[in-house]
Amino acid sequence: MLQRRPAAQAHAVDRPAVGPSDFQALRDQIGINPTQLRQGRFLDEARETADPVRLMRLLGITSHTAIHYVRTAYPERFTIDPTQA
């Protein structure tokens, strides 16, 4: 008979839950909005992997977007625009 493992908890028992106001306070402290944070994540991943296919799978983005971020991270690698070839 298979034993079921308990579901993982998304919060720590000894800490309060995180709500929208917490994210707003953090945004105000660091001075960037969610879109900028998302774009920064994409660019960091592009710098790390330089692989558009990996970015597409990891981040759920289109090929055009993945190539854009890799091209931004490594402009010297793209003498010809791969989206226009």
XYZ file of N, CA and C in Angstrom:
255
model
N 0.836 -1.174 0.000
C 0.000 0.000 0.000
C 0.884 1.241 0.000
N 0.569 2.191 -0.859
C 1.350 3.417 -0.954
C 0.979 4.380 0.160
N 2.005 4.980 0.738
C 1.746 6.008 1.747
C 1.799 7.366 1.085
N 0.871 8.205 1.432
C 0.848 9.552 0.887
C 1.652 10.472 1.780
N 2.472 11.269 1.133
C 3.237 12.261 1.878
C 2.369 13.488 2.079
N 2.538 14.189 3.188
C 1.747 15.408 3.382
C 2.129 16.460 2.352
N 1.177 17.264 1.965
C 1.430 18.337 0.995
C 2.416 19.338 1.570
N 3.256 19.859 0.727
C 4.238 20.863 1.165
C 3.514 22.156 1.521
N 3.981 22.798 2.555
C 3.392 24.063 2.958
C 4.150 25.203 2.304
N 3.434 26.202 1.841
C 4.047 27.333 1.163
C 4.432 28.443 2.124
N 4.185 28.263 3.391
C 4.516 29.311 4.354
C 5.160 28.698 5.591
N 5.911 29.525 6.280
C 6.529 29.084 7.526
C 5.519 29.279 8.657
N 5.455 28.339 9.541
C 4.479 28.387 10.628
C 4.759 29.535 11.593
N 6.028 29.842 11.795
C 6.384 30.859 12.781
C 6.455 32.277 12.214
N 6.016 32.460 10.963
C 6.023 33.793 10.343
C 4.637 34.124 9.819
N 4.309 35.424 9.779
C 2.999 35.807 9.241
C 2.948 35.604 7.724
N 1.755 35.477 7.223
C 1.563 35.310 5.782
C 1.990 36.586 5.057
N 2.420 36.426 3.816
C 2.832 37.561 2.989
C 1.640 37.986 2.156
N 1.361 39.268 2.161
C 0.223 39.794 1.420
C 0.636 40.853 0.414
N -0.322 41.355 -0.349
C -0.028 42.375 -1.367
C 0.650 43.628 -0.802
N 0.283 44.010 0.394
C 0.893 45.214 0.972
C 2.387 45.013 1.226
N 2.793 43.773 1.510
C 4.214 43.480 1.702
C 4.988 43.679 0.397
N 4.387 43.248 -0.716
C 5.039 43.424 -2.006
C 5.099 44.904 -2.397
N 4.043 45.638 -2.079
C 4.049 47.074 -2.373
C 5.127 47.783 -1.572
N 5.287 47.417 -0.311
C 6.319 48.030 0.529
C 7.708 47.690 -0.007
N 7.909 46.456 -0.423
C 9.194 46.051 -0.991
C 9.463 46.809 -2.289
N 8.452 46.921 -3.131
C 8.592 47.664 -4.387
C 8.991 49.114 -4.121
N 8.383 49.714 -3.127
C 8.706 51.102 -2.785
C 10.140 51.222 -2.263
N 10.606 50.218 -1.549
C 11.965 50.250 -1.008
C 13.026 50.090 -2.092
N 12.798 49.178 -3.038
C 13.827 48.928 -4.047
C 13.651 49.787 -5.293
N 12.497 50.380 -5.467
C 12.292 51.336 -6.543
C 12.079 50.766 -7.930
N 11.640 49.508 -8.041
C 11.316 48.959 -9.354
C 9.926 48.337 -9.308
N 9.297 48.299 -10.464
C 7.959 47.715 -10.523
C 8.038 46.248 -10.954
N 6.938 45.515 -10.892
C 6.972 44.086 -11.232
C 7.444 43.801 -12.660
N 7.116 44.670 -13.603
C 7.555 44.476 -14.981
C 9.071 44.565 -15.076
N 9.650 45.548 -14.414
C 11.108 45.693 -14.413
C 11.775 44.498 -13.734
N 11.173 44.012 -12.676
C 11.703 42.843 -11.975
C 11.690 41.617 -12.893
N 10.590 41.438 -13.610
C 10.453 40.313 -14.552
C 11.483 40.436 -15.669
N 11.634 41.632 -16.238
C 12.608 41.840 -17.309
C 14.029 41.588 -16.812
N 14.307 41.997 -15.593
C 15.618 41.751 -15.007
C 15.893 40.270 -14.851
N 14.875 39.529 -14.444
C 15.026 38.069 -14.322
C 15.321 37.433 -15.665
N 14.575 37.845 -16.686
C 14.786 37.308 -18.030
C 16.206 37.600 -18.505
N 16.665 38.834 -18.305
C 18.000 39.214 -18.760
C 19.085 38.457 -17.990
N 18.896 38.298 -16.695
C 19.858 37.518 -15.896
C 19.951 36.075 -16.389
N 18.799 35.471 -16.677
C 18.797 34.099 -17.184
C 19.471 34.030 -18.554
N 19.231 35.038 -19.397
C 19.850 35.066 -20.725
C 21.363 35.192 -20.604
N 21.831 35.998 -19.661
C 23.274 36.134 -19.448
C 23.872 34.823 -18.948
N 23.122 34.113 -18.155
C 23.621 32.867 -17.567
C 23.649 31.723 -18.578
N 22.612 31.583 -19.384
C 22.508 30.422 -20.263
C 22.877 30.698 -21.708
N 22.515 31.868 -22.219
C 22.720 32.230 -23.630
C 22.051 31.236 -24.576
N 21.006 30.579 -24.121
C 20.312 29.567 -24.912
C 18.827 29.926 -24.999
N 18.377 30.403 -26.178
C 16.971 30.799 -26.311
C 15.978 29.676 -26.018
N 16.309 28.454 -26.400
C 15.396 27.329 -26.159
C 15.228 27.088 -24.662
N 16.323 27.161 -23.933
C 16.239 27.002 -22.477
C 15.391 28.108 -21.853
N 15.567 29.340 -22.317
C 14.756 30.451 -21.806
C 13.276 30.227 -22.092
N 12.976 29.738 -23.286
C 11.583 29.484 -23.642
C 10.958 28.457 -22.709
N 11.701 27.396 -22.434
C 11.177 26.336 -21.559
C 11.107 26.780 -20.111
N 12.142 27.469 -19.652
C 12.218 27.882 -18.254
C 11.225 28.982 -17.909
N 11.111 29.967 -18.800
C 10.321 31.156 -18.493
C 8.966 31.199 -19.194
N 8.737 30.276 -20.120
C 7.459 30.250 -20.826
C 7.287 31.434 -21.759
N 8.353 31.813 -22.442
C 8.299 32.960 -23.352
C 8.399 32.485 -24.791
N 8.078 33.369 -25.729
C 8.127 33.017 -27.147
C 9.569 33.020 -27.641
N 9.776 32.452 -28.820
C 11.118 32.430 -29.404
C 11.612 33.848 -29.686
N 10.725 34.707 -30.139
C 11.107 36.095 -30.416
C 11.612 36.779 -29.141
N 10.899 36.598 -28.050
C 11.293 37.208 -26.780
C 12.601 36.622 -26.271
N 12.751 35.307 -26.383
C 13.980 34.648 -25.926
C 15.187 35.152 -26.703
N 15.053 35.261 -28.022
C 16.149 35.758 -28.846
C 16.451 37.209 -28.502
N 15.427 37.982 -28.244
C 15.631 39.388 -27.850
C 16.518 39.488 -26.613
N 16.234 38.692 -25.601
C 17.009 38.761 -24.365
C 18.433 38.221 -24.537
N 18.597 37.157 -25.301
C 19.943 36.642 -25.544
C 20.737 37.656 -26.364
N 20.089 38.261 -27.327
C 20.768 39.274 -28.144
C 21.148 40.490 -27.301
N 20.308 40.875 -26.380
C 20.619 41.990 -25.488
C 21.784 41.630 -24.570
N 21.803 40.399 -24.093
C 22.866 39.956 -23.186
C 24.201 39.786 -23.909
N 24.154 39.359 -25.161
C 25.372 39.078 -25.935
C 25.282 39.690 -27.330
N 25.327 41.021 -27.446
C 25.175 41.655 -28.771
C 26.299 41.291 -29.747
N 27.474 40.976 -29.233
C 28.597 40.639 -30.111
C 28.399 39.316 -30.839
N 27.507 38.486 -30.372
C 27.259 37.187 -31.008
C 26.294 37.280 -32.184
N 25.635 38.415 -32.332
C 24.605 38.551 -33.358
C 24.986 39.647 -34.348
N 25.718 39.276 -35.371
C 26.019 40.238 -36.422
C 24.879 40.294 -37.427
N 24.132 39.190 -37.543
C 22.944 39.132 -38.389
C 21.759 38.895 -37.465
N 20.690 39.623 -37.697
C 19.485 39.476 -36.884
C 18.841 38.116 -37.176
N 18.828 37.186 -36.205
C 18.286 35.847 -36.462
C 16.781 35.849 -36.712
N 16.091 36.880 -36.272
C 14.637 36.923 -36.511
C 14.325 37.386 -37.923
N 15.294 37.985 -38.608
C 15.084 38.485 -39.976
C 15.718 37.575 -41.030
N 16.504 36.605 -40.610
C 17.228 35.733 -41.568
C 16.310 34.746 -42.240
